[in-house]
Amino acid sequence: MCGPSCSVPNPVPTTRAGWPTRAPDTNGNDPAPTTILDADALVDRARDIVKTLRDNAGLTERDLTPAPASVDAVREAGLFAITVPREYGGHGANLPTLVRVAVELGQGCPSTAWVFSLSSAAKLMTGAVQTGRARDAYFADPHCVVCASGVIGGHGETVPGGLSLTGKWRMASGCEVATWAFLVTPIVRDGAPAGGAGVLVPVADLTVERSWDAAGLGGTGSHTLVADGVFVEDAFVALPPPGATMPQPPARLTIGAVLAHLAPMLGAAKGAHQVVEELLRGDKAPFQTTYRRMADSPLARLWFAEATRLVDAAVERSIRVAELLDRTGDVPPMPSLDRSTLRMELVTAAQECRAALGKLLDLHGASGFQHANPLQRFWRDVEVGTRYAGLNPFITAEDHSRLLLTDEPPVSMAL
């Protein structure tokens, strides 16, 4: 799948508790490390498997979870290890590389690209707060899928040695193919609220409630995770000290999470662009016109050029944000206005994607909505994915205007 230079460990076994362990080779030694690839090589790997993802996109959507062949293709290409630290056998890639790879994969199957991108972002973000045994367990298999959910419907009750986790956590994208889940949960101590925590739980210890069946991104498997008194050891609980307040997360992580949701949608827009470009380069004529083919129409060429500009601008805008986040870091913490400006850039990119799809659909016509045509899936996926909460256009714009013109604090807790 990924050529002779691809080195991926054997499937990783799990203990009875579901915690992954390092898989020895046939001689009982630790597995060989992943071949470390640079950004361009990772993007090439992604480009090489786009056809596999495209061929399985319908199955992914039908089954409400990424198709096994698509998951295998991403894993065999070494892409699930993209943000895993190099000392754990990953590529240690930066945010711009993550965005570029997700854009490539999104041209084949936006749902699979979504799971890849969110898993990679989760490893980057939640991996940063894990220490000791939890960190070693989390990265034991650099090629596994991880999922996360902050949509809370449960709690963790303190018990000797850890937490007892009970309840539901919605929209855990990729949970049916994931090894680990990172869940944000309220803490209850002696029957009273005691703050919140992030907990790392093997998905094998949870139950998946198949709740995600949406008009777009149907194949992301963004189902609900259910816990019924699941014990989580203290080492796997990221809990602030008593009386401490949680610091504002670094912009690289919070805005990086928004980027991770947006990047597959950029790929979907590019995928739709390819479908219409093939039509324009073919012999099909606009219905009931004197033109022999669509490209003979000056306005068809103009609309296609405008759609191209919108898609290219969205991709370039997003990569600039990723590069700025990687270059500036978050020391000292990024001012709220600067964070707001970057979020406005990403909202603008999302709107550019939607605007481009409108022009591309008009060019293609009603046949683009046939179930067999990938254009309608790209459109539906973009319409849903660009409405992710982190890309909320009116709240983002409201915050930006407050920070620009008044002393009022932003309404978004992300700033």
Tab-separated table of C-alpha atoms in Angstrom:
chain	number	residue	atom	x	y	z
A	1	MET	CA	0.000	0.000	0.000
A	2	CYS	CA	2.653	2.524	1.015
A	3	GLY	CA	5.704	1.107	-0.712
A	4	PRO	CA	8.911	-0.584	0.401
A	5	SER	CA	9.977	2.313	2.616
A	6	CYS	CA	6.914	1.980	4.861
A	7	SER	CA	7.703	0.412	8.223
A	8	VAL	CA	4.656	-0.242	10.408
A	9	PRO	CA	4.673	-2.450	13.517
A	10	ASN	CA	2.489	-5.532	13.749
A	11	PRO	CA	-1.021	-5.043	15.172
A	12	VAL	CA	-0.762	-4.133	18.828
A	13	PRO	CA	-2.316	-6.579	21.326
A	14	THR	CA	-4.257	-5.396	24.340
A	15	THR	CA	-4.319	-6.449	27.958
A	16	ARG	CA	-7.481	-7.705	29.636
A	17	ALA	CA	-8.264	-4.112	30.633
A	18	GLY	CA	-7.970	-3.045	27.022
A	19	TRP	CA	-4.789	-1.016	27.483
A	20	PRO	CA	-2.539	-1.354	24.437
A	21	THR	CA	0.919	-2.809	24.884
A	22	ARG	CA	3.919	-2.696	22.608
A	23	ALA	CA	3.867	-5.569	20.154
A	24	PRO	CA	7.144	-7.542	20.034
A	25	ASP	CA	8.470	-8.837	16.752
A	26	THR	CA	8.866	-12.555	16.015
A	27	ASN	CA	12.072	-12.622	18.081
A	28	GLY	CA	10.433	-11.004	21.101
A	29	ASN	CA	12.096	-7.628	20.516
A	30	ASP	CA	10.398	-4.245	20.484
A	31	PRO	CA	9.005	-3.374	17.042
A	32	ALA	CA	11.099	-1.371	14.638
A	33	PRO	CA	10.314	2.351	14.785
A	34	THR	CA	8.241	4.003	12.124
A	35	THR	CA	10.250	5.338	9.205
A	36	ILE	CA	10.334	9.055	9.951
A	37	LEU	CA	9.031	11.017	6.962
A	38	ASP	CA	9.210	14.708	6.168
A	39	ALA	CA	6.181	16.815	5.272
A	40	ASP	CA	6.338	16.301	1.509
A	41	ALA	CA	6.723	12.540	1.868
A	42	LEU	CA	3.692	12.376	4.177
A	43	VAL	CA	1.627	14.374	1.692
A	44	ASP	CA	2.763	12.030	-1.086
A	45	ARG	CA	1.675	9.050	1.022
A	46	ALA	CA	-1.736	10.648	1.448
A	47	ARG	CA	-2.050	11.361	-2.267
A	48	ASP	CA	-1.221	7.740	-3.067
A	49	ILE	CA	-4.221	6.403	-1.123
A	50	VAL	CA	-6.863	8.917	-2.219
A	51	LYS	CA	-8.259	6.473	-4.763
A	52	THR	CA	-8.718	3.790	-2.095
A	53	LEU	CA	-10.616	6.238	0.084
A	54	ARG	CA	-12.703	7.415	-2.874
A	55	ASP	CA	-13.558	3.849	-3.880
A	56	ASN	CA	-14.782	3.136	-0.336
A	57	ALA	CA	-16.511	6.464	0.369
A	58	GLY	CA	-19.965	5.083	-0.365
A	59	LEU	CA	-19.423	2.119	1.951
A	60	THR	CA	-18.104	4.443	4.642
A	61	GLU	CA	-21.233	6.558	4.449
A	62	ARG	CA	-23.577	3.563	4.325
A	63	ASP	CA	-22.047	1.864	7.360
A	64	LEU	CA	-21.760	5.111	9.385
A	65	THR	CA	-18.086	4.423	10.102
A	66	PRO	CA	-14.862	4.462	8.037
A	67	ALA	CA	-14.586	1.423	5.788
A	68	PRO	CA	-11.974	-1.132	6.923
A	69	ALA	CA	-10.059	-0.784	3.647
A	70	SER	CA	-9.825	2.977	4.122
A	71	VAL	CA	-8.641	2.682	7.729
A	72	ASP	CA	-6.086	0.076	6.686
A	73	ALA	CA	-4.836	2.312	3.873
A	74	VAL	CA	-4.281	5.266	6.204
A	75	ARG	CA	-2.624	3.046	8.806
A	76	GLU	CA	-0.364	1.258	6.313
A	77	ALA	CA	0.730	4.614	4.921
A	78	GLY	CA	1.873	5.504	8.449
A	79	LEU	CA	-0.412	8.547	8.566
A	80	PHE	CA	-2.141	7.831	11.874
A	81	ALA	CA	1.292	8.358	13.452
A	82	ILE	CA	1.704	11.805	11.928
A	83	THR	CA	1.582	13.810	15.198
A	84	VAL	CA	2.914	11.119	17.530
A	85	PRO	CA	6.250	12.196	19.072
A	86	ARG	CA	9.256	10.668	17.377
A	87	GLU	CA	10.447	9.035	20.586
A	88	TYR	CA	7.280	6.947	20.446
A	89	GLY	CA	7.694	5.914	16.818
A	90	GLY	CA	5.709	8.723	15.190
A	91	HIS	CA	6.611	11.388	12.654
A	92	GLY	CA	6.316	14.351	15.037
A	93	ALA	CA	4.844	16.440	12.214
A	94	ASN	CA	3.706	20.034	12.651
A	95	LEU	CA	0.281	21.610	12.146
A	96	PRO	CA	0.828	22.707	8.516
A	97	THR	CA	1.713	19.124	7.610
A	98	LEU	CA	-1.390	17.806	9.358
A	99	VAL	CA	-3.522	20.270	7.389
A	100	ARG	CA	-1.890	19.387	4.061
A	101	VAL	CA	-2.350	15.645	4.607
A	102	ALA	CA	-5.991	16.041	5.678
A	103	VAL	CA	-6.662	18.146	2.574
A	104	GLU	CA	-5.311	15.353	0.373
A	105	LEU	CA	-7.327	12.638	2.117
A	106	GLY	CA	-10.475	14.758	2.019
A	107	GLN	CA	-10.412	14.662	-1.763
A	108	GLY	CA	-11.084	10.930	-1.552
A	109	CYS	CA	-13.388	10.587	1.461
A	110	PRO	CA	-14.085	13.549	3.736
A	111	SER	CA	-15.455	11.280	6.493
A	112	THR	CA	-12.276	9.203	6.653
A	113	ALA	CA	-10.169	12.348	6.454
A	114	TRP	CA	-12.201	13.793	9.345
A	115	VAL	CA	-11.432	10.773	11.533
A	116	PHE	CA	-7.754	10.920	10.570
A	117	SER	CA	-7.531	14.646	11.250
A	118	LEU	CA	-9.339	14.593	14.598
A	119	SER	CA	-7.373	11.566	15.754
A	120	SER	CA	-4.137	13.309	14.852
A	121	ALA	CA	-5.214	16.505	16.611
A	122	ALA	CA	-6.263	14.528	19.683
A	123	LYS	CA	-2.850	12.888	19.864
A	124	LEU	CA	-1.260	16.321	19.626
A	125	MET	CA	-3.534	17.955	22.199
A	126	THR	CA	-4.289	15.244	24.736
A	127	GLY	CA	-0.830	13.774	24.402
A	128	ALA	CA	0.504	17.080	25.688
A	129	VAL	CA	-1.266	16.624	29.037
A	130	GLN	CA	-0.435	12.950	29.559
A	131	THR	CA	2.548	11.954	31.667
A	132	GLY	CA	4.198	8.800	32.934
A	133	ARG	CA	2.374	5.504	32.388
A	134	ALA	CA	-0.610	7.178	30.770
A	135	ARG	CA	1.577	8.792	28.117
A	136	ASP	CA	3.444	5.540	27.468
A	137	ALA	CA	0.167	3.631	27.108
A	138	TYR	CA	-1.394	6.309	24.904
A	139	PHE	CA	1.462	6.216	22.419
A	140	ALA	CA	2.243	2.483	22.721
A	141	ASP	CA	0.804	1.952	19.247
A	142	PRO	CA	1.603	5.107	17.263
A	143	HIS	CA	-0.608	3.839	14.425
A	144	CYS	CA	-3.839	3.471	16.378
A	145	VAL	CA	-6.871	5.738	16.020
A	146	VAL	CA	-7.935	7.806	19.021
A	147	CYS	CA	-11.161	9.709	19.578
A	148	ALA	CA	-12.305	12.439	21.923
A	149	SER	CA	-15.503	14.018	23.194
A	150	GLY	CA	-16.247	17.082	25.253
A	151	VAL	CA	-20.021	16.791	24.718
A	152	ILE	CA	-20.758	15.684	28.250
A	153	GLY	CA	-23.657	13.662	29.562
A	154	GLY	CA	-21.958	11.912	32.446
A	155	HIS	CA	-19.570	12.337	35.358
A	156	GLY	CA	-16.629	10.807	37.151
A	157	GLU	CA	-17.064	10.013	40.833
A	158	THR	CA	-13.912	9.871	42.934
A	159	VAL	CA	-13.139	6.422	44.333
A	160	PRO	CA	-9.960	5.055	45.916
A	161	GLY	CA	-7.224	5.097	43.273
A	162	GLY	CA	-9.167	6.918	40.578
A	163	LEU	CA	-12.595	7.682	39.152
A	164	SER	CA	-15.745	5.703	38.490
A	165	LEU	CA	-17.016	6.951	35.129
A	166	THR	CA	-20.720	6.820	34.293
A	167	GLY	CA	-22.776	8.448	31.552
A	168	LYS	CA	-22.663	9.313	27.870
A	169	TRP	CA	-20.282	11.329	25.724
A	170	ARG	CA	-21.604	12.280	22.276
A	171	MET	CA	-19.947	12.931	18.915
A	172	ALA	CA	-16.818	10.869	19.478
A	173	SER	CA	-15.712	10.774	15.850
A	174	GLY	CA	-14.076	7.506	14.822
A	175	CYS	CA	-14.954	5.769	18.082
A	176	GLU	CA	-15.707	2.425	16.416
A	177	VAL	CA	-12.197	2.196	14.989
A	178	ALA	CA	-10.415	3.876	17.916
A	179	THR	CA	-8.253	2.356	20.640
A	180	TRP	CA	-8.403	5.250	23.110
A	181	ALA	CA	-11.011	7.851	24.046
A	182	PHE	CA	-10.208	11.139	25.744
A	183	LEU	CA	-13.315	12.350	27.569
A	184	VAL	CA	-13.929	15.638	29.348
A	185	THR	CA	-15.983	15.005	32.464
A	186	PRO	CA	-17.311	16.765	35.561
A	187	ILE	CA	-15.947	15.358	38.815
A	188	VAL	CA	-18.151	14.446	41.771
A	189	ARG	CA	-16.493	14.097	45.180
A	190	ASP	CA	-18.585	13.036	48.190
A	191	GLY	CA	-21.732	13.806	46.236
A	192	ALA	CA	-20.730	17.383	45.376
A	193	PRO	CA	-19.319	18.918	42.170
A	194	ALA	CA	-15.536	19.146	42.303
A	195	GLY	CA	-14.438	20.674	39.009
A	196	GLY	CA	-13.642	18.871	35.817
A	197	ALA	CA	-11.002	16.608	34.330
A	198	GLY	CA	-9.869	14.928	31.165
A	199	VAL	CA	-9.778	11.143	31.344
A	200	LEU	CA	-8.096	8.646	29.072
A	201	VAL	CA	-10.113	5.455	28.644
A	202	PRO	CA	-9.664	2.382	26.442
A	203	VAL	CA	-12.600	2.275	24.033
A	204	ALA	CA	-12.818	-1.452	24.787
A	205	ASP	CA	-14.015	-0.505	28.288
A	206	LEU	CA	-16.885	1.548	26.861
A	207	THR	CA	-20.017	0.840	24.847
A	208	VAL	CA	-20.715	2.537	21.522
A	209	GLU	CA	-24.263	3.778	21.034
A	210	ARG	CA	-24.735	4.320	17.291
A	211	SER	CA	-26.312	7.747	17.407
A	212	TRP	CA	-24.714	9.589	14.453
A	213	ASP	CA	-26.740	9.406	11.222
A	214	ALA	CA	-26.498	12.791	9.530
A	215	ALA	CA	-26.995	14.299	6.090
A	216	GLY	CA	-23.263	14.929	5.795
A	217	LEU	CA	-20.117	13.353	7.203
A	218	GLY	CA	-22.221	10.270	7.823
A	219	GLY	CA	-19.200	7.991	7.745
A	220	THR	CA	-17.297	9.683	10.564
A	221	GLY	CA	-18.771	7.324	13.136
A	222	SER	CA	-19.350	10.271	15.478
A	223	HIS	CA	-21.365	8.092	17.806
A	224	THR	CA	-21.942	8.192	21.561
A	225	LEU	CA	-19.633	6.520	24.074
A	226	VAL	CA	-21.325	5.047	27.137
A	227	ALA	CA	-19.679	4.256	30.481
A	228	ASP	CA	-21.310	2.322	33.302
A	229	GLY	CA	-19.108	2.516	36.377
A	230	VAL	CA	-15.877	2.247	34.390
A	231	PHE	CA	-12.842	2.544	36.657
A	232	VAL	CA	-10.199	5.011	35.495
A	233	GLU	CA	-6.925	4.880	37.395
A	234	ASP	CA	-5.550	8.146	38.784
A	235	ALA	CA	-2.618	7.981	36.365
A	236	PHE	CA	-5.079	8.301	33.466
A	237	VAL	CA	-6.917	11.326	34.892
A	238	ALA	CA	-5.720	14.858	34.086
A	239	LEU	CA	-7.055	16.685	37.143
A	240	PRO	CA	-6.015	20.182	38.287
A	241	PRO	CA	-4.843	20.476	41.912
A	242	PRO	CA	-7.575	21.322	44.463
A	243	GLY	CA	-8.445	25.007	44.302
A	244	ALA	CA	-6.475	25.558	41.083
A	245	THR	CA	-8.075	27.044	38.000
A	246	MET	CA	-7.448	25.553	34.592
A	247	PRO	CA	-5.081	27.759	32.578
A	248	GLN	CA	-6.133	28.948	29.159
A	249	PRO	CA	-5.050	26.276	26.652
A	250	PRO	CA	-2.359	27.342	24.185
A	251	ALA	CA	-3.676	28.864	20.958
A	252	ARG	CA	-1.729	26.254	19.012
A	253	LEU	CA	-3.959	23.581	20.519
A	254	THR	CA	-7.347	25.308	20.608
A	255	ILE	CA	-7.130	26.910	17.167
A	256	GLY	CA	-5.300	23.823	15.943
A	257	ALA	CA	-8.410	21.821	16.851
A	258	VAL	CA	-10.520	24.120	14.661
A	259	LEU	CA	-8.012	23.635	11.853
A	260	ALA	CA	-8.267	19.867	12.240
A	261	HIS	CA	-12.019	20.050	11.683
A	262	LEU	CA	-11.691	22.429	8.746
A	263	ALA	CA	-8.892	20.724	6.816
A	264	PRO	CA	-10.958	17.721	5.600
A	265	MET	CA	-13.574	20.197	4.344
A	266	LEU	CA	-10.911	21.954	2.315
A	267	GLY	CA	-10.161	18.573	0.792
A	268	ALA	CA	-13.855	17.993	0.083
A	269	ALA	CA	-14.022	21.318	-1.757
A	270	LYS	CA	-10.990	20.321	-3.816
A	271	GLY	CA	-12.592	16.944	-4.527
A	272	ALA	CA	-15.748	18.663	-5.783
A	273	HIS	CA	-13.599	20.967	-7.898
A	274	GLN	CA	-11.983	17.934	-9.559
A	275	VAL	CA	-15.370	16.413	-10.415
A	276	VAL	CA	-16.526	19.594	-12.149
A	277	GLU	CA	-13.180	20.144	-13.864
A	278	GLU	CA	-13.484	16.706	-15.470
A	279	LEU	CA	-16.952	17.651	-16.686
A	280	LEU	CA	-15.747	20.943	-18.152
A	281	ARG	CA	-12.844	19.255	-19.904
A	282	GLY	CA	-15.184	16.681	-21.460
A	283	ASP	CA	-17.610	16.836	-24.357
A	284	LYS	CA	-20.835	17.457	-22.461
A	285	ALA	CA	-22.710	20.523	-23.703
A	286	PRO	CA	-24.931	22.792	-21.596
A	287	PHE	CA	-28.529	21.605	-22.007
A	288	GLN	CA	-30.506	23.254	-24.819
A	289	THR	CA	-27.744	25.593	-25.939
A	290	THR	CA	-25.777	26.037	-29.146
A	291	TYR	CA	-22.504	25.253	-27.359
A	292	ARG	CA	-20.790	21.981	-28.238
A	293	ARG	CA	-19.244	21.646	-24.788
A	294	MET	CA	-19.446	23.460	-21.472
A	295	ALA	CA	-15.993	24.992	-21.680
A	296	ASP	CA	-17.125	26.928	-24.769
A	297	SER	CA	-19.247	29.123	-22.511
A	298	PRO	CA	-17.302	32.195	-21.319
A	299	LEU	CA	-19.402	32.417	-18.169
A	300	ALA	CA	-18.910	28.736	-17.374
A	301	ARG	CA	-15.164	29.340	-17.560
A	302	LEU	CA	-15.524	32.452	-15.371
A	303	TRP	CA	-17.576	30.658	-12.723
A	304	PHE	CA	-15.092	27.806	-12.667
A	305	ALA	CA	-12.222	30.278	-12.302
A	306	GLU	CA	-14.039	31.958	-9.410
A	307	ALA	CA	-14.662	28.599	-7.719
A	308	THR	CA	-10.987	27.728	-8.197
A	309	ARG	CA	-9.943	31.005	-6.606
A	310	LEU	CA	-12.228	30.423	-3.625
A	311	VAL	CA	-10.937	26.901	-2.981
A	312	ASP	CA	-7.307	27.914	-3.379
A	313	ALA	CA	-7.800	30.923	-1.099
A	314	ALA	CA	-9.396	28.749	1.601
A	315	VAL	CA	-6.505	26.277	1.536
A	316	GLU	CA	-3.824	28.959	1.507
A	317	ARG	CA	-5.548	30.905	4.298
A	318	SER	CA	-5.722	27.816	6.503
A	319	ILE	CA	-2.120	26.807	5.939
A	320	ARG	CA	-1.000	30.357	6.799
A	321	VAL	CA	-2.844	30.098	10.107
A	322	ALA	CA	-1.209	26.731	10.799
A	323	GLU	CA	2.229	28.113	9.974
A	324	LEU	CA	1.704	31.152	12.193
A	325	LEU	CA	0.607	28.981	15.118
A	326	ASP	CA	3.661	26.765	14.747
A	327	ARG	CA	5.996	29.726	14.344
A	328	THR	CA	4.786	31.872	17.237
A	329	GLY	CA	3.895	29.174	19.761
A	330	ASP	CA	2.093	30.479	22.850
A	331	VAL	CA	4.773	31.997	25.073
A	332	PRO	CA	3.688	34.509	26.195
A	333	PRO	CA	0.000	33.553	25.757
A	334	MET	CA	-1.492	34.868	22.522
A	335	PRO	CA	-3.726	37.925	23.113
A	336	SER	CA	-7.464	37.389	22.686
A	337	LEU	CA	-7.642	39.728	19.685
A	338	ASP	CA	-4.957	37.744	17.882
A	339	ARG	CA	-6.776	34.493	18.641
A	340	SER	CA	-9.993	36.031	17.381
A	341	THR	CA	-8.302	37.187	14.182
A	342	LEU	CA	-7.072	33.676	13.445
A	343	ARG	CA	-10.496	32.201	14.126
A	344	MET	CA	-12.005	34.749	11.718
A	345	GLU	CA	-9.533	33.580	9.099
A	346	LEU	CA	-10.718	29.989	9.506
A	347	VAL	CA	-14.394	30.972	9.428
A	348	THR	CA	-13.673	32.873	6.220
A	349	ALA	CA	-12.028	29.777	4.744
A	350	ALA	CA	-15.095	27.700	5.631
A	351	GLN	CA	-17.370	30.231	3.932
A	352	GLU	CA	-15.126	30.231	0.862
A	353	CYS	CA	-15.548	26.468	0.637
A	354	ARG	CA	-19.328	26.757	0.753
A	355	ALA	CA	-19.354	29.540	-1.817
A	356	ALA	CA	-17.160	27.506	-4.151
A	357	LEU	CA	-19.470	24.486	-3.841
A	358	GLY	CA	-22.438	26.646	-4.843
A	359	LYS	CA	-20.749	27.653	-8.104
A	360	LEU	CA	-19.546	24.109	-8.804
A	361	LEU	CA	-23.026	22.664	-8.268
A	362	ASP	CA	-24.535	25.247	-10.603
A	363	LEU	CA	-21.999	24.342	-13.254
A	364	HIS	CA	-22.637	20.631	-12.950
A	365	GLY	CA	-26.402	20.813	-12.785
A	366	ALA	CA	-28.973	18.430	-11.334
A	367	SER	CA	-27.030	15.291	-12.296
A	368	GLY	CA	-24.521	16.213	-9.602
A	369	PHE	CA	-27.137	15.256	-7.007
A	370	GLN	CA	-27.445	11.649	-8.132
A	371	HIS	CA	-26.343	9.282	-5.374
A	372	ALA	CA	-23.723	7.756	-7.681
A	373	ASN	CA	-22.077	11.151	-8.197
A	374	PRO	CA	-19.457	12.014	-5.563
A	375	LEU	CA	-20.220	15.722	-6.004
A	376	GLN	CA	-23.365	15.503	-3.876
A	377	ARG	CA	-21.447	13.802	-1.047
A	378	PHE	CA	-18.726	16.447	-1.116
A	379	TRP	CA	-21.444	19.114	-0.961
A	380	ARG	CA	-23.287	17.502	1.952
A	381	ASP	CA	-20.064	16.920	3.855
A	382	VAL	CA	-18.961	20.530	3.434
A	383	GLU	CA	-22.378	21.854	4.487
A	384	VAL	CA	-22.216	19.834	7.719
A	385	GLY	CA	-18.493	19.975	8.502
A	386	THR	CA	-18.119	23.735	8.076
A	387	ARG	CA	-20.846	24.172	10.690
A	388	TYR	CA	-18.746	22.583	13.412
A	389	ALA	CA	-19.154	24.655	16.591
A	390	GLY	CA	-15.597	25.985	16.433
A	391	LEU	CA	-16.431	27.536	13.047
A	392	ASN	CA	-19.582	29.296	14.258
A	393	PRO	CA	-19.589	32.407	12.038
A	394	PHE	CA	-21.881	34.716	14.001
A	395	ILE	CA	-20.272	34.076	17.414
A	396	THR	CA	-16.788	34.399	15.925
A	397	ALA	CA	-17.733	37.683	14.237
A	398	GLU	CA	-19.428	38.967	17.407
A	399	ASP	CA	-16.319	38.256	19.474
A	400	HIS	CA	-14.106	39.907	16.877
A	401	SER	CA	-16.189	43.088	16.816
A	402	ARG	CA	-16.214	43.246	20.634
A	403	LEU	CA	-12.458	42.921	20.812
A	404	LEU	CA	-11.901	45.456	18.050
A	405	LEU	CA	-14.278	48.174	19.168
A	406	THR	CA	-15.273	47.786	22.815
A	407	ASP	CA	-14.016	46.778	26.228
A	408	GLU	CA	-16.600	44.025	26.461
A	409	PRO	CA	-15.186	40.552	26.998
A	410	PRO	CA	-15.738	37.937	24.290
A	411	VAL	CA	-18.727	35.656	24.654
A	412	SER	CA	-16.816	32.606	23.480
A	413	MET	CA	-15.014	30.610	26.176
A	414	ALA	CA	-12.471	29.635	23.504
A	415	LEU	CA	-10.945	33.121	23.718
